[in-house]
Coordinates of C-alpha atoms in Angstrom, one line a residue:
M1 CA 60.6 1.0 -35.4
R2 CA 60.7 -0.7 -31.5
R3 CA 61.4 3.1 -30.4
C4 CA 58.2 4.0 -32.2
R5 CA 56.0 1.5 -30.9
I6 CA 57.6 2.5 -27.5
M7 CA 56.8 6.0 -27.7
D8 CA 53.0 4.9 -28.9
V9 CA 52.8 3.2 -25.6
N10 CA 53.9 6.0 -23.9
Q11 CA 51.8 8.4 -25.3
Y12 CA 48.4 6.0 -24.9
Q13 CA 49.4 5.9 -20.9
M14 CA 49.7 9.5 -20.6
T15 CA 46.5 10.1 -23.0
A16 CA 44.6 7.6 -20.5
A17 CA 46.1 9.2 -17.5
S18 CA 44.5 12.2 -18.7
H19 CA 41.3 10.5 -19.8
R20 CA 40.8 9.6 -15.9
S21 CA 41.9 12.6 -14.6
T22 CA 39.2 14.2 -16.5
D23 CA 37.1 11.8 -15.7
H24 CA 37.2 12.3 -11.6
L25 CA 37.1 16.2 -12.4
A26 CA 33.9 16.2 -14.1
L27 CA 32.4 13.9 -11.8
T28 CA 33.3 16.4 -9.1
D29 CA 33.2 19.1 -10.8
L30 CA 29.4 19.0 -12.0
P31 CA 27.2 21.8 -11.0
S32 CA 25.7 21.9 -7.9
V33 CA 21.6 22.5 -9.2
V34 CA 22.7 18.8 -11.3
V35 CA 24.2 17.3 -8.3
T36 CA 21.2 17.9 -5.8
H37 CA 18.9 16.5 -8.5
M38 CA 20.5 13.6 -8.8
L39 CA 20.7 13.2 -4.7
S40 CA 17.1 13.9 -4.7
Y41 CA 16.6 9.8 -6.2
L42 CA 18.6 8.4 -3.7
T43 CA 17.2 6.8 -0.4
W44 CA 18.5 8.8 2.8
E45 CA 21.2 5.7 3.2
E46 CA 22.0 6.1 0.2
K47 CA 22.9 10.2 0.4
L48 CA 24.9 9.3 3.4
S49 CA 27.0 6.7 2.0
I50 CA 27.6 8.7 -1.4
I51 CA 29.2 12.1 0.3
I52 CA 31.7 9.6 2.5
A53 CA 32.5 8.2 -1.3
V54 CA 32.1 12.2 -2.7
P55 CA 32.7 14.4 -0.1
Q56 CA 32.5 17.4 -2.9
W57 CA 29.1 16.9 -2.6
C58 CA 27.9 17.2 0.9
S59 CA 26.9 21.1 1.0
C60 CA 24.7 19.6 -2.0
L61 CA 22.8 18.2 1.0
R62 CA 22.1 21.2 2.6
S63 CA 19.1 21.6 0.4
V64 CA 15.4 21.5 0.6
A65 CA 15.9 19.5 -3.2
A66 CA 18.0 16.9 -2.0
W67 CA 15.4 15.9 0.7
N68 CA 12.0 15.6 -1.2
C69 CA 10.3 12.9 0.7
V70 CA 11.8 10.7 3.4
E71 CA 11.2 6.9 3.9
Y72 CA 12.9 5.5 7.0
G73 CA 11.4 1.4 6.9
N74 CA 12.1 -1.9 5.9
E75 CA 12.9 -2.8 9.8
M76 CA 11.0 -6.9 9.5
D77 CA 14.2 -7.5 6.6
E78 CA 16.6 -5.8 8.8
N79 CA 18.5 -8.5 11.0
V80 CA 18.0 -8.0 14.3
Y81 CA 21.9 -7.3 15.5
F82 CA 21.7 -4.4 13.0
L83 CA 18.8 -2.6 13.5
K84 CA 20.0 -0.6 16.4
E85 CA 22.5 0.8 13.8
K86 CA 20.1 1.5 11.3
R87 CA 18.0 3.6 13.9
T88 CA 21.7 5.2 15.4
K89 CA 22.6 6.5 11.6
F90 CA 18.7 7.4 10.8
L91 CA 18.9 9.6 14.3
F92 CA 22.2 11.4 13.0
C93 CA 20.4 12.0 9.4
I94 CA 17.6 13.8 11.0
K95 CA 20.1 16.1 13.3
Q96 CA 22.5 16.6 10.4
Y97 CA 19.9 17.4 7.7
G98 CA 16.3 17.6 9.4
K99 CA 16.0 21.0 8.7
Y100 CA 15.9 20.6 5.3
M101 CA 13.3 17.9 5.1
R102 CA 9.6 18.3 4.3
S103 CA 7.8 15.2 4.0
L104 CA 9.1 12.1 6.7
K105 CA 7.4 8.5 6.4
L106 CA 8.7 6.7 9.4
S107 CA 7.7 2.9 9.8
F108 CA 9.1 1.0 12.4
G109 CA 9.2 -3.2 12.1
G110 CA 10.3 -3.7 16.1
K111 CA 9.8 -2.6 18.8
L112 CA 9.9 1.4 20.1
S113 CA 12.6 1.1 21.7
H114 CA 14.8 4.3 23.6
M115 CA 16.2 4.8 19.9
A116 CA 12.9 5.1 18.5
V117 CA 12.1 7.6 21.1
K118 CA 14.9 9.5 20.4
I119 CA 14.4 10.0 16.7
T120 CA 11.3 11.3 17.5
H121 CA 12.3 14.0 19.6
A122 CA 14.7 14.5 16.9
I123 CA 12.3 15.0 14.3
S124 CA 10.3 17.5 17.0
E125 CA 13.6 19.5 17.8
F126 CA 15.3 19.6 14.4
C127 CA 12.4 19.4 11.5
P128 CA 10.6 22.6 12.2
H129 CA 9.6 23.2 8.4
L130 CA 7.9 19.9 8.2
T131 CA 4.5 19.8 6.0
A132 CA 4.0 15.8 5.8
F133 CA 4.6 13.7 8.5
H134 CA 3.4 9.3 8.0
I135 CA 4.4 7.1 10.8
A136 CA 3.8 3.5 11.0
Q137 CA 4.3 0.0 13.2
E138 CA 4.6 -2.6 10.6
V139 CA 2.5 -5.6 12.5
P140 CA 4.3 -9.4 12.6
F141 CA 2.2 -12.2 12.1
Q142 CA 2.6 -12.5 15.7
V143 CA 1.6 -9.6 17.9
D144 CA 2.3 -9.6 21.9
E145 CA 2.5 -6.7 24.6
S146 CA 6.1 -5.3 24.0
L147 CA 4.9 -3.6 20.7
V148 CA 2.3 -1.6 22.7
W149 CA 3.0 2.3 22.1
R150 CA 4.4 3.3 25.7
K151 CA 4.2 7.1 27.3
S152 CA 7.4 7.9 25.8
V153 CA 6.6 6.9 22.2
V154 CA 2.9 8.9 22.7
S155 CA 4.9 12.0 24.0
G156 CA 7.5 12.2 21.2
I157 CA 5.0 11.8 18.6
C158 CA 2.4 14.5 20.3
G159 CA 5.8 16.6 20.3
I160 CA 6.2 16.2 17.2
L161 CA 2.5 17.5 16.0
Q162 CA 3.1 20.3 18.7
S163 CA 6.3 21.2 17.4
C164 CA 6.1 20.9 13.4
K165 CA 4.0 24.0 12.8
L166 CA 3.2 23.2 9.0
L167 CA 1.9 20.3 9.1
S168 CA -0.8 19.7 6.5
N169 CA -0.6 16.0 6.2
V170 CA -0.4 13.3 9.0
C171 CA -0.6 9.9 9.0
I172 CA -0.8 7.2 12.1
C173 CA -1.2 4.0 10.9
Q174 CA -1.9 1.1 12.7
P175 CA -0.8 1.9 16.6
V176 CA -0.3 -0.9 19.0
I177 CA -2.6 0.1 21.8
D178 CA -4.3 -1.6 24.7
W179 CA -7.1 0.3 25.4
T180 CA -7.0 -1.3 29.4
E181 CA -3.9 0.7 30.3
S182 CA -3.4 3.6 31.0
P183 CA -4.2 6.5 29.0
D184 CA -0.7 8.1 29.0
N185 CA 0.0 4.7 27.0
N186 CA -3.3 5.8 24.7
I187 CA -1.5 7.8 21.8
I188 CA -5.7 8.4 20.3
L189 CA -6.6 9.3 24.0
N190 CA -3.5 11.8 23.9
I191 CA -3.8 13.2 20.6
I192 CA -7.7 14.2 21.7
Q193 CA -6.7 15.7 25.0
Q194 CA -4.0 17.9 23.9
G195 CA -6.1 19.5 21.1
L196 CA -4.4 17.8 18.2
A197 CA -6.9 15.9 16.4
H198 CA -7.3 18.6 14.0
K199 CA -3.9 17.8 12.5
L200 CA -4.5 14.2 11.2
T201 CA -5.6 13.8 7.7
S202 CA -5.4 10.1 7.5
L203 CA -5.6 7.3 10.5
E204 CA -5.2 3.7 10.1
L205 CA -6.6 0.8 12.8
N206 CA -5.9 -2.6 12.8
A207 CA -7.1 -5.1 15.1
E208 CA -4.0 -4.3 17.5
S209 CA -4.9 -0.9 17.3
L210 CA -8.4 -1.7 19.3
W211 CA -7.3 -4.2 22.1
G212 CA -9.7 -4.1 25.0
H213 CA -11.7 -1.4 22.9
E214 CA -15.2 -2.0 23.6
G215 CA -18.3 -0.3 21.3
Y216 CA -18.2 1.6 18.4
L217 CA -15.8 4.1 17.6
E218 CA -17.4 7.5 18.8
F219 CA -14.0 8.9 19.8
L220 CA -13.3 9.6 15.9
K221 CA -15.6 12.4 16.0
N222 CA -13.0 14.2 17.0
F223 CA -10.9 13.7 13.9
T224 CA -12.5 16.6 12.1
H225 CA -10.0 16.9 9.2
L226 CA -9.9 13.3 8.6
K227 CA -9.7 12.6 5.2
R228 CA -8.8 8.6 4.8
L229 CA -9.9 6.2 7.5
V230 CA -9.1 2.4 7.8
T231 CA -10.8 0.7 10.2
R232 CA -13.1 -2.6 11.6
R233 CA -16.2 -2.5 10.0
E234 CA -17.7 -4.1 13.3
N235 CA -17.0 -0.7 15.4
I236 CA -18.6 1.9 13.0
T237 CA -21.8 3.0 12.0
D238 CA -23.9 5.3 10.5
E239 CA -24.1 8.2 12.1
I240 CA -20.2 8.0 13.1
L241 CA -19.0 7.7 9.0
L242 CA -21.5 10.6 8.0
Y243 CA -20.4 12.7 10.8
L244 CA -16.5 12.8 9.4
V245 CA -18.2 12.5 6.1
E246 CA -19.8 15.8 6.5
H247 CA -16.3 17.3 7.7
K248 CA -13.7 16.2 5.5
L249 CA -13.4 12.3 4.8
E250 CA -13.6 11.5 1.1
E251 CA -12.4 7.9 1.6
V252 CA -12.5 4.6 4.0
T253 CA -11.6 1.1 4.2
L254 CA -13.5 -1.4 6.3
V255 CA -12.4 -4.6 6.9
Q256 CA -14.5 -7.2 8.5
E257 CA -13.1 -10.7 10.0
E258 CA -16.0 -11.8 11.9
E259 CA -19.7 -11.9 11.6
I260 CA -21.5 -9.2 12.9
P261 CA -24.9 -9.0 15.5
L262 CA -28.4 -8.8 13.5
Q263 CA -28.7 -5.3 15.0
Q264 CA -25.2 -4.1 13.5
Q265 CA -26.0 -5.3 9.9
E266 CA -28.7 -2.6 9.6
H267 CA -25.9 0.0 9.0
L268 CA -24.0 1.5 5.8
K269 CA -27.2 0.4 3.6
E270 CA -28.2 1.9 0.4
M271 CA -30.1 5.3 1.8
F272 CA -27.2 5.7 4.1
W273 CA -24.7 5.9 0.6
T274 CA -27.1 7.9 -1.0
K275 CA -26.5 10.5 1.9
V276 CA -22.7 10.1 1.6
L277 CA -23.0 10.4 -2.2
S278 CA -25.3 13.8 -1.5
I279 CA -22.5 15.6 0.6
C280 CA -19.6 14.2 -1.1
P281 CA -20.1 12.7 -4.7
T282 CA -16.5 11.7 -4.7
F283 CA -16.6 10.0 -1.8
Q284 CA -15.0 5.9 -2.2
I285 CA -14.8 2.7 -0.1
D286 CA -12.4 0.0 -0.1
M287 CA -13.6 -3.2 1.8
V288 CA -11.6 -5.9 3.0
L289 CA -14.2 -9.4 3.7
R290 CA -11.9 -12.5 5.5
Y291 CA -13.4 -15.3 7.3
I292 CA -17.0 -14.6 6.8
M293 CA -19.8 -15.4 4.4
V294 CA -20.8 -13.2 2.1
I295 CA -24.5 -12.9 -0.2
K296 CA -25.4 -10.2 -2.3
D297 CA -27.2 -7.9 1.1
S298 CA -23.6 -7.8 1.7
F299 CA -23.3 -5.2 -1.4
P300 CA -25.9 -3.0 -1.0
A301 CA -26.8 -0.6 -4.5
K302 CA -25.2 2.9 -4.5
M303 CA -22.2 2.3 -2.4
P304 CA -19.0 3.8 -4.5
L305 CA -16.8 1.0 -4.2
R306 CA -13.3 1.3 -5.3
R307 CA -11.7 -1.6 -4.2
L308 CA -13.3 -5.3 -3.3
I309 CA -11.2 -8.1 -1.7
L310 CA -12.5 -11.5 -0.5
D311 CA -10.2 -13.9 1.0
D312 CA -10.6 -17.0 3.1
L313 CA -14.4 -17.2 3.0
V314 CA -16.9 -19.5 4.8
N315 CA -19.0 -19.9 1.7
I316 CA -17.8 -19.7 -2.0
V317 CA -18.7 -17.1 -4.1
T318 CA -21.3 -17.6 -6.5
K319 CA -22.3 -16.7 -10.2
G320 CA -25.4 -14.7 -8.7
V321 CA -23.2 -12.8 -6.1
L322 CA -20.9 -12.1 -8.4
E323 CA -23.0 -10.9 -10.9
H324 CA -24.6 -8.6 -8.4
L325 CA -21.4 -7.3 -7.8
V326 CA -21.2 -6.1 -11.2
D327 CA -24.8 -4.6 -11.5
N328 CA -23.8 -2.9 -8.5
Y329 CA -20.6 -1.4 -8.7
K330 CA -19.8 -1.5 -12.5
D331 CA -18.5 2.2 -12.6
C332 CA -16.9 2.0 -10.0
L333 CA -15.4 -1.1 -8.9
Q334 CA -11.3 -0.6 -9.9
Y335 CA -9.8 -3.7 -7.8
F336 CA -11.6 -6.9 -7.9
T337 CA -9.5 -9.9 -5.4
Y338 CA -10.8 -13.2 -4.7
T339 CA -8.3 -15.7 -3.3
N340 CA -8.3 -18.5 -0.6
S341 CA -4.6 -17.7 0.9
L342 CA -4.9 -20.2 3.8
L343 CA -4.9 -23.1 1.2
E344 CA -6.7 -25.2 4.5
N345 CA -9.4 -26.6 2.4
Y346 CA -8.9 -27.5 -1.1
E347 CA -11.9 -25.3 -2.9
T348 CA -12.6 -25.3 -6.9
G349 CA -15.1 -22.1 -6.5
D350 CA -18.0 -21.9 -8.7
R351 CA -17.4 -23.8 -11.7
R352 CA -19.4 -20.9 -13.4
L353 CA -17.3 -18.0 -12.2
P354 CA -15.1 -17.6 -15.0
S355 CA -17.7 -16.7 -17.5
S356 CA -18.6 -14.2 -14.8
L357 CA -15.0 -12.8 -14.6
V358 CA -14.7 -12.2 -17.8
N359 CA -18.5 -10.5 -17.7
M360 CA -17.1 -8.2 -14.8
A361 CA -14.2 -7.4 -17.2
M362 CA -16.3 -6.4 -20.1
R363 CA -19.1 -4.2 -17.8
C364 CA -16.6 -2.9 -15.0
T365 CA -15.3 0.1 -16.9
K366 CA -12.5 1.7 -14.3
L367 CA -11.5 -2.2 -13.4
R368 CA -7.4 -2.1 -13.2
Y369 CA -6.6 -5.2 -11.1
L370 CA -7.7 -8.6 -10.9
Q371 CA -6.4 -11.0 -8.7
Y372 CA -7.9 -14.7 -8.5
G373 CA -6.6 -17.4 -6.7
F374 CA -8.7 -20.6 -7.6
P375 CA -8.2 -23.0 -10.9
L376 CA -8.9 -21.0 -14.0
S377 CA -8.3 -22.1 -17.9
S378 CA -6.2 -20.5 -20.0
T379 CA -8.8 -20.1 -22.4
S380 CA -10.6 -17.7 -19.3
I381 CA -7.5 -15.8 -18.8
L382 CA -7.1 -15.0 -22.7
L383 CA -10.5 -13.8 -22.7
L384 CA -10.4 -11.7 -19.7
A385 CA -7.6 -9.9 -21.0
R386 CA -8.8 -9.3 -24.1
A387 CA -12.0 -8.2 -21.9
R388 CA -10.3 -4.9 -20.3
Q389 CA -6.9 -3.6 -20.7
L390 CA -5.7 -4.3 -17.3
E391 CA -2.8 -2.4 -15.0
K392 CA -2.5 -6.1 -13.1
L393 CA -3.9 -9.4 -13.7
L394 CA -2.5 -11.7 -10.9
I395 CA -3.4 -15.5 -11.5
P396 CA -1.1 -18.3 -9.4
A397 CA 0.4 -20.7 -12.3
V398 CA -0.5 -23.5 -10.3
E399 CA -4.1 -22.6 -10.7
V400 CA -3.9 -22.7 -14.4
S401 CA -5.2 -25.8 -16.6
Y402 CA -4.1 -25.3 -20.4
E403 CA -7.6 -25.9 -21.8
F404 CA -10.2 -24.7 -24.5
D405 CA -13.4 -25.3 -21.9
W406 CA -15.3 -22.8 -23.1
Q407 CA -18.8 -23.5 -25.4
T408 CA -18.1 -21.9 -28.1
D409 CA -20.1 -18.2 -28.7
P410 CA -21.8 -18.3 -32.0
D411 CA -20.2 -14.8 -32.6
W412 CA -16.8 -16.0 -32.9
S413 CA -14.3 -16.5 -35.9
F414 CA -13.0 -19.7 -36.9
E415 CA -9.6 -17.9 -36.6
F416 CA -10.5 -16.3 -33.4
V417 CA -11.3 -20.4 -31.6
E418 CA -8.2 -21.2 -33.1
W419 CA -6.1 -18.7 -31.8
L420 CA -7.5 -19.3 -28.5
K421 CA -6.3 -23.0 -28.9
A422 CA -3.1 -21.8 -29.9
S423 CA -2.2 -19.4 -27.4
G424 CA -4.2 -21.6 -25.0
K425 CA -1.7 -24.2 -25.3
S426 CA 1.1 -24.1 -22.6
E427 CA 2.7 -21.1 -20.4
R428 CA 4.8 -19.7 -22.6
A429 CA 2.4 -19.5 -25.3
L430 CA -0.1 -17.9 -23.0
E431 CA 2.4 -15.3 -20.9
L432 CA 3.0 -14.3 -24.5
A433 CA -0.7 -13.2 -25.9
V434 CA -1.6 -11.6 -22.9
S435 CA 1.6 -9.6 -23.0
E436 CA 0.8 -8.8 -26.3
M437 CA -2.7 -7.8 -25.6
F438 CA -1.2 -5.7 -22.5
G439 CA 1.2 -4.2 -24.1
F440 CA 3.7 -5.1 -21.6
K441 CA 5.4 -8.0 -19.9
W442 CA 2.9 -10.6 -18.1
R443 CA 3.5 -13.4 -16.3
L444 CA 1.6 -16.3 -14.0
S445 CA 2.5 -16.0 -10.7
Y446 CA 4.9 -18.0 -8.7
D447 CA 5.1 -15.9 -6.1
P448 CA 4.2 -17.0 -2.4
F449 CA 3.6 -13.1 -1.1
T450 CA 0.6 -13.8 1.3
L451 CA -2.1 -11.6 1.7
N452 CA -1.6 -10.4 5.1
E453 CA 1.8 -9.1 3.4
Q454 CA -0.3 -7.2 0.2
L455 CA -2.4 -5.6 2.3
N456 CA 0.1 -3.9 4.4
T457 CA 1.6 -3.0 1.1
M458 CA -1.3 -1.6 -0.1
Y459 CA -2.3 0.7 2.9
M460 CA 0.7 1.7 4.7

């Protein structure tokens, strides 16, 4: 009996060893087309790591299919001591596999130092088949002159635009430019002077992109192939924007963080938007309004408003203003945000606003995203969720009160009223009820994510 047990154990060990060997062979002997497909889902760092673990897969990286879209970024989350190492690894990746890359997105969080310049030069040399190129500067809360794009950076980027002949999709996002310095340090002026403006399809200019710039952005007329533009509201005019729309512009984001002089307020009114839509019926505009006063005149009719962000306004948004928004943009508004992210002053807002929000959800047929940062009852949230199948409803948990505070509508049944009361009695009951209506797991927000971070995520 003992001998049989020993034989059984030996047989089990041999079988287990055989299985381990088979598993190892199965991993390394996968068809190259399967391995390439698997590798295509990995980040560039993961790709470099996995070929160290499985050297047999190295040849599978020498394929266009393995490099669908290469994204380099998240530098602001990186320890400063490891940043140089990360850039060095990416430089190696470009030199080794650049000829297989077709789409490249770079986002630098720190100063564009010597290593960043070497990366841009390597792209122009080793990525001849690029069709899409995106470069962005992640902007920290405090920006100093060390982040200004210098001559070497400007030269490197222009080199990419010149060398990569197949480029059809180019975005420059949030370049840090001091317009009082030498033109050699100005990426915008260099692109224009070198005859490369037609290569840009997307341009995003923030406050740091326009340091020292005075007047309207007349230089934008050189970018006749722009499809998307993000810029400051105070620097744009009817003439400039209409010129771009007459060429290829399809969407614009206007950011306003200071009051505009009275004479400039005559731009972008109803007549202008009528002209825009006659040229490009699918045109869309996003607006970000912060630290200013908003009134009904801020929102003209015919404007094809897709996204509206209102944050830290001087005045509160009234029921009348919100209903004016709904009347004008019920057929186009997709995203609406109203927040008080600085929280410098406790503000409850117009107490009639919850009913207007529900009305917005009911009437705005394309509404997909709603963020509201002021006090709201659980009953209001339930009615919002019931009015529209939203993709995202973002409500801070600290702003929610669990109460039935609505006057009963004559059309509401007794069962519906009881459902509102039961579903709004606690956080758990509310989240379960909204999740059931949306068809996905919904939760109140405890995320300290600032609006600045959300805007960077949205537009970069």
